[in-house]
Short mmCIF file of C-alpha atoms in Angstrom, two decimals:
data_model
loop_
_atom_site.label_atom_id
_atom_site.label_comp_id
_atom_site.label_asym_id
_atom_site.label_seq_id
_atom_site.Cartn_x
_atom_site.Cartn_y
_atom_site.Cartn_z
CA MET M 133 82.55 40.48 -124.32
CA ALA M 134 80.95 41.58 -121.20
CA LYS M 135 77.90 38.82 -120.14
CA GLY M 136 74.25 40.21 -119.81
CA ASP M 137 71.43 38.75 -117.59
CA VAL M 138 71.09 35.00 -116.98
CA ILE M 139 68.91 33.90 -120.42
CA ILE M 140 69.04 30.01 -119.47
CA ASP M 141 68.50 28.61 -115.82
CA MET M 142 67.64 25.23 -114.86
CA LYS M 143 67.69 23.97 -111.11
CA ASN M 144 67.44 20.33 -110.51
CA ILE M 145 66.13 19.21 -114.00
CA VAL M 146 64.93 15.57 -114.32
CA LYS M 147 63.95 14.32 -117.43
CA ARG M 148 62.02 10.77 -117.37
CA TYR M 149 60.43 8.61 -120.05
CA PHE M 150 57.33 5.94 -119.77
CA ILE M 151 56.80 7.36 -116.70
CA GLY M 152 54.80 4.48 -114.58
CA GLN M 153 55.47 1.90 -116.99
CA PRO M 154 57.99 -1.38 -116.49
CA ASN M 155 60.55 0.39 -118.71
CA GLU M 156 60.53 3.87 -116.93
CA LEU M 157 63.80 5.38 -118.04
CA GLU M 158 65.57 8.79 -116.32
CA VAL M 159 67.80 10.21 -118.53
CA LEU M 160 68.57 13.30 -116.92
CA HIS M 161 68.91 13.53 -113.11
CA GLY M 162 68.82 16.70 -111.46
CA ILE M 163 70.14 18.95 -113.68
CA ASP M 164 71.58 22.91 -112.74
CA MET M 165 72.57 24.98 -115.56
CA GLN M 166 73.22 28.64 -115.96
CA VAL M 167 73.91 30.32 -119.18
CA HIS M 168 74.47 34.18 -119.36
CA GLU M 169 73.34 36.25 -122.23
CA GLY M 170 75.80 36.82 -125.01
CA GLU M 171 77.72 33.22 -123.68
CA PHE M 172 79.46 30.84 -125.74
CA VAL M 173 78.72 27.69 -124.00
CA ALA M 174 79.89 24.19 -124.88
CA ILE M 175 77.96 20.85 -123.65
CA VAL M 176 80.63 17.86 -124.28
CA GLY M 177 79.92 14.30 -123.43
CA GLN M 178 79.83 10.86 -125.02
CA SER M 179 76.99 9.45 -126.90
CA GLY M 180 74.12 8.22 -124.51
CA SER M 181 75.09 11.05 -121.74
CA GLY M 182 71.73 12.89 -122.17
CA LYS M 183 73.04 15.76 -124.55
CA SER M 184 70.29 15.65 -126.89
CA THR M 185 67.85 15.00 -124.23
CA LEU M 186 68.91 18.24 -122.65
CA MET M 187 69.24 20.16 -125.78
CA ASN M 188 65.42 19.04 -126.08
CA VAL M 189 64.53 20.72 -122.85
CA ILE M 190 66.48 23.52 -123.19
CA GLY M 191 64.58 24.39 -127.01
CA ALA M 192 61.35 23.75 -125.32
CA LEU M 193 60.93 20.98 -127.77
CA ASP M 194 60.16 18.77 -124.68
CA ARG M 195 59.56 19.49 -121.12
CA PRO M 196 61.24 18.80 -118.03
CA THR M 197 59.70 16.26 -115.54
CA GLU M 198 60.94 17.73 -112.73
CA GLY M 199 62.52 20.93 -111.68
CA GLU M 200 62.65 24.50 -112.55
CA TYR M 201 63.57 26.03 -115.88
CA ILE M 202 63.26 29.77 -116.59
CA LEU M 203 64.12 30.94 -120.03
CA ASP M 204 64.60 34.67 -120.62
CA GLY M 205 62.42 35.45 -117.50
CA VAL M 206 59.58 32.54 -118.76
CA ASP M 207 58.50 29.54 -116.61
CA MET M 208 58.85 26.78 -119.02
CA PHE M 209 57.71 24.35 -116.89
CA SER M 210 54.18 26.00 -116.90
CA ALA M 211 54.18 27.88 -120.15
CA PRO M 212 51.19 26.86 -122.26
CA ASP M 213 51.83 25.36 -125.64
CA ASP M 214 51.31 28.30 -127.75
CA MET M 215 53.49 30.30 -125.75
CA LEU M 216 56.50 27.35 -125.88
CA SER M 217 55.68 27.54 -130.04
CA ASP M 218 56.16 31.17 -129.83
CA ILE M 219 59.54 31.28 -128.05
CA ARG M 220 60.62 28.55 -130.34
CA CYS M 221 59.74 30.34 -133.35
CA HIS M 222 61.23 33.98 -132.14
CA LYS M 223 63.63 33.46 -129.31
CA ILE M 224 65.68 30.24 -130.44
CA GLY M 225 67.30 29.32 -133.42
CA PHE M 226 68.00 25.30 -133.71
CA VAL M 227 71.06 24.12 -135.89
CA PHE M 228 70.99 20.19 -136.01
CA GLN M 229 73.73 17.35 -137.26
CA THR M 230 71.24 16.30 -139.91
CA TYR M 231 70.52 19.86 -141.05
CA ASN M 232 66.71 19.33 -141.14
CA LEU M 233 66.23 21.23 -144.35
CA VAL M 234 62.90 20.44 -146.57
CA ALA M 235 63.92 18.60 -149.60
CA ARG M 236 62.72 19.92 -153.00
CA THR M 237 62.63 23.43 -151.73
CA SER M 238 65.34 25.69 -152.62
CA ALA M 239 67.64 27.49 -149.98
CA LEU M 240 66.04 30.75 -150.26
CA LYS M 241 62.87 29.13 -149.37
CA ASN M 242 64.34 27.14 -146.73
CA VAL M 243 65.73 30.24 -144.79
CA GLU M 244 62.26 32.07 -145.36
CA LEU M 245 60.53 29.15 -143.60
CA PRO M 246 60.67 30.61 -139.82
CA MET M 247 59.64 33.73 -141.03
CA LEU M 248 56.51 32.40 -142.76
CA TYR M 249 55.59 30.91 -139.46
CA SER M 250 55.94 34.47 -137.77
CA ASN M 251 53.92 36.44 -140.61
CA THR M 252 56.98 38.47 -141.82
CA PRO M 253 55.48 39.82 -145.20
CA ARG M 254 56.98 38.25 -148.31
CA GLY M 255 59.14 41.05 -149.31
CA ILE M 256 60.55 41.53 -146.26
CA ARG M 257 61.33 37.99 -145.49
CA THR M 258 62.89 37.15 -148.98
CA LYS M 259 65.15 39.97 -148.60
CA ARG M 260 66.30 38.96 -145.22
CA ALA M 261 66.79 35.45 -146.40
CA LYS M 262 68.81 36.70 -149.37
CA GLU M 263 71.05 38.92 -146.82
CA LEU M 264 71.73 36.00 -144.51
CA LEU M 265 72.52 33.73 -147.34
CA ALA M 266 75.01 36.21 -148.52
CA MET M 267 76.59 36.48 -144.99
CA MET M 268 77.02 32.51 -145.29
CA GLY M 269 78.48 32.99 -148.33
CA MET M 270 75.76 31.05 -150.30
CA GLU M 271 74.63 33.90 -152.50
CA GLU M 272 75.76 31.62 -155.73
CA ARG M 273 73.37 28.88 -154.49
CA MET M 274 70.16 30.71 -153.16
CA LYS M 275 67.90 28.59 -156.00
CA HIS M 276 69.60 25.40 -155.40
CA THR M 277 67.66 22.45 -153.36
CA PRO M 278 69.47 20.43 -150.53
CA ASP M 279 70.28 17.38 -152.78
CA GLU M 280 72.26 19.80 -155.00
CA LEU M 281 74.06 21.12 -151.93
CA SER M 282 77.31 19.83 -150.15
CA GLY M 283 77.17 18.77 -146.45
CA GLY M 284 78.99 22.09 -145.60
CA GLN M 285 76.70 24.32 -148.00
CA LYS M 286 73.29 22.72 -146.42
CA GLN M 287 74.44 23.47 -142.68
CA ARG M 288 75.35 27.03 -143.87
CA VAL M 289 71.84 27.30 -145.02
CA ALA M 290 70.58 25.62 -141.72
CA ILE M 291 72.57 28.80 -139.82
CA ALA M 292 71.05 31.30 -141.94
CA ARG M 293 67.54 29.63 -141.29
CA ALA M 294 68.17 29.36 -137.46
CA MET M 295 68.89 33.30 -137.64
CA ALA M 296 65.70 34.08 -139.65
CA ASN M 297 63.70 35.64 -137.01
CA ASP M 298 66.67 37.32 -135.40
CA PRO M 299 66.95 35.03 -132.37
CA SER M 300 68.50 35.76 -129.01
CA LEU M 301 69.85 32.15 -128.51
CA ILE M 302 71.44 29.58 -131.12
CA LEU M 303 71.08 26.23 -130.17
CA ALA M 304 73.42 23.77 -131.90
CA ASP M 305 73.48 20.02 -132.07
CA GLU M 306 76.60 18.58 -133.16
CA PRO M 307 76.51 21.07 -136.32
CA THR M 308 79.90 19.52 -137.58
CA GLY M 309 79.28 15.95 -136.88
CA ALA M 310 78.43 15.20 -140.29
CA LEU M 311 81.47 16.98 -141.94
CA ASP M 312 84.78 16.90 -142.98
CA SER M 313 87.52 18.39 -140.76
CA GLN M 314 88.03 21.71 -142.94
CA THR M 315 84.35 22.05 -143.55
CA GLY M 316 83.58 21.63 -139.63
CA ARG M 317 86.29 24.64 -138.93
CA LEU M 318 84.28 26.84 -141.28
CA ILE M 319 81.12 26.49 -139.48
CA MET M 320 82.55 26.80 -136.04
CA ASP M 321 84.37 29.89 -137.53
CA ILE M 322 80.43 31.10 -138.39
CA PHE M 323 79.05 30.53 -135.11
CA HIS M 324 82.23 32.26 -133.66
CA ASP M 325 81.31 35.23 -135.72
CA LEU M 326 77.74 35.26 -134.51
CA HIS M 327 78.78 35.46 -131.15
CA LYS M 328 81.49 37.98 -131.42
CA ASN M 329 80.06 40.41 -134.12
CA GLN M 330 76.18 39.75 -133.29
CA GLY M 331 76.18 39.33 -129.71
CA LYS M 332 74.27 35.70 -130.06
CA THR M 333 74.24 33.66 -126.83
CA ILE M 334 75.16 30.09 -128.33
CA VAL M 335 74.84 26.73 -126.70
CA LEU M 336 76.90 23.98 -128.79
CA ILE M 337 76.86 20.08 -128.28
CA THR M 338 79.50 18.48 -129.29
CA HIS M 339 81.53 14.93 -128.47
CA SER M 340 84.73 16.83 -129.77
CA PRO M 341 86.82 17.90 -126.89
CA GLU M 342 88.99 20.21 -128.96
CA LEU M 343 85.55 22.15 -130.46
CA ALA M 344 84.43 22.51 -127.03
CA GLU M 345 87.99 23.73 -125.52
CA GLU M 346 87.41 27.05 -128.22
CA CYS M 347 84.07 27.87 -126.28
CA GLU M 348 84.18 30.35 -123.29
CA THR M 349 82.34 27.85 -120.71
CA VAL M 350 82.70 24.17 -121.13
CA MET M 351 80.37 21.85 -119.35
CA THR M 352 80.71 18.00 -119.29
CA LEU M 353 77.91 15.93 -119.39
CA LYS M 354 78.06 12.16 -118.36
CA ASP M 355 75.43 9.54 -117.58
CA GLY M 356 72.46 12.57 -117.18
CA MET M 357 74.50 14.61 -114.89
CA PHE M 358 77.29 17.76 -115.04
CA VAL M 359 80.46 16.31 -113.69
CA ASP M 360 82.72 19.43 -114.62
CA VAL M 361 82.11 23.01 -115.60
CA ARG M 362 85.11 24.97 -116.26
CA LYS M 363 86.47 27.99 -118.54
CA GLY M 364 87.55 27.23 -122.06
CA SER M 365 90.77 28.42 -123.34
CA GLY M 366 89.14 30.20 -126.10
CA LYS M 367 91.81 28.94 -128.65
CA LEU M 368 90.83 27.69 -131.98
CA ALA M 369 91.08 24.17 -132.64
CA VAL M 370 93.26 22.93 -135.65
CA LEU M 371 90.91 20.47 -136.85
#
């Protein structure tokens, strides 16, 4: 797949917590990162390496302490809160290890939720939510609530929800981490399909070297710094 312009451009990103306090903690120590439009990137590292903190900064869930971050032409360091909220709603789809679905709410309503926030008319959002769930093989489970779904089914609903507003960027934080190997393979195949057939830019955080190796680019994070950036093999892992 031909790659487009740089969509994520980070230079010397530092993230500190408890600034000025005795327990001040620096988690990211000068991250440089570029991701091109249409690229499938894996960020791999052990627990405590800073993966989730970096994902929160990439996804505009948290601001960097220092550095420069341009997302699709927008300066994320100085963007006002309402602009960041709009970017999270329309430009980024989030998929988490813990699914983050709304309990006691049907799969269909969970997928509709981002479109509700973006003021999509009811008929349009219901139609799109049904189409997305069908794409995930969840046609028969649309009316089920999360507690009536398996882990793999919940993750497929979460991916459908991430696609609701047709974002250009999908951020997936350990999306297979709570799943058995067979279900994890199914979820990874969905991400490959979204990348290959819909041209989505995907940043996947994983502790699994095997899953990372399937991606086009593999970035290894250790102690809040990238220690290696290389091409992946592109070969699907046998999980």
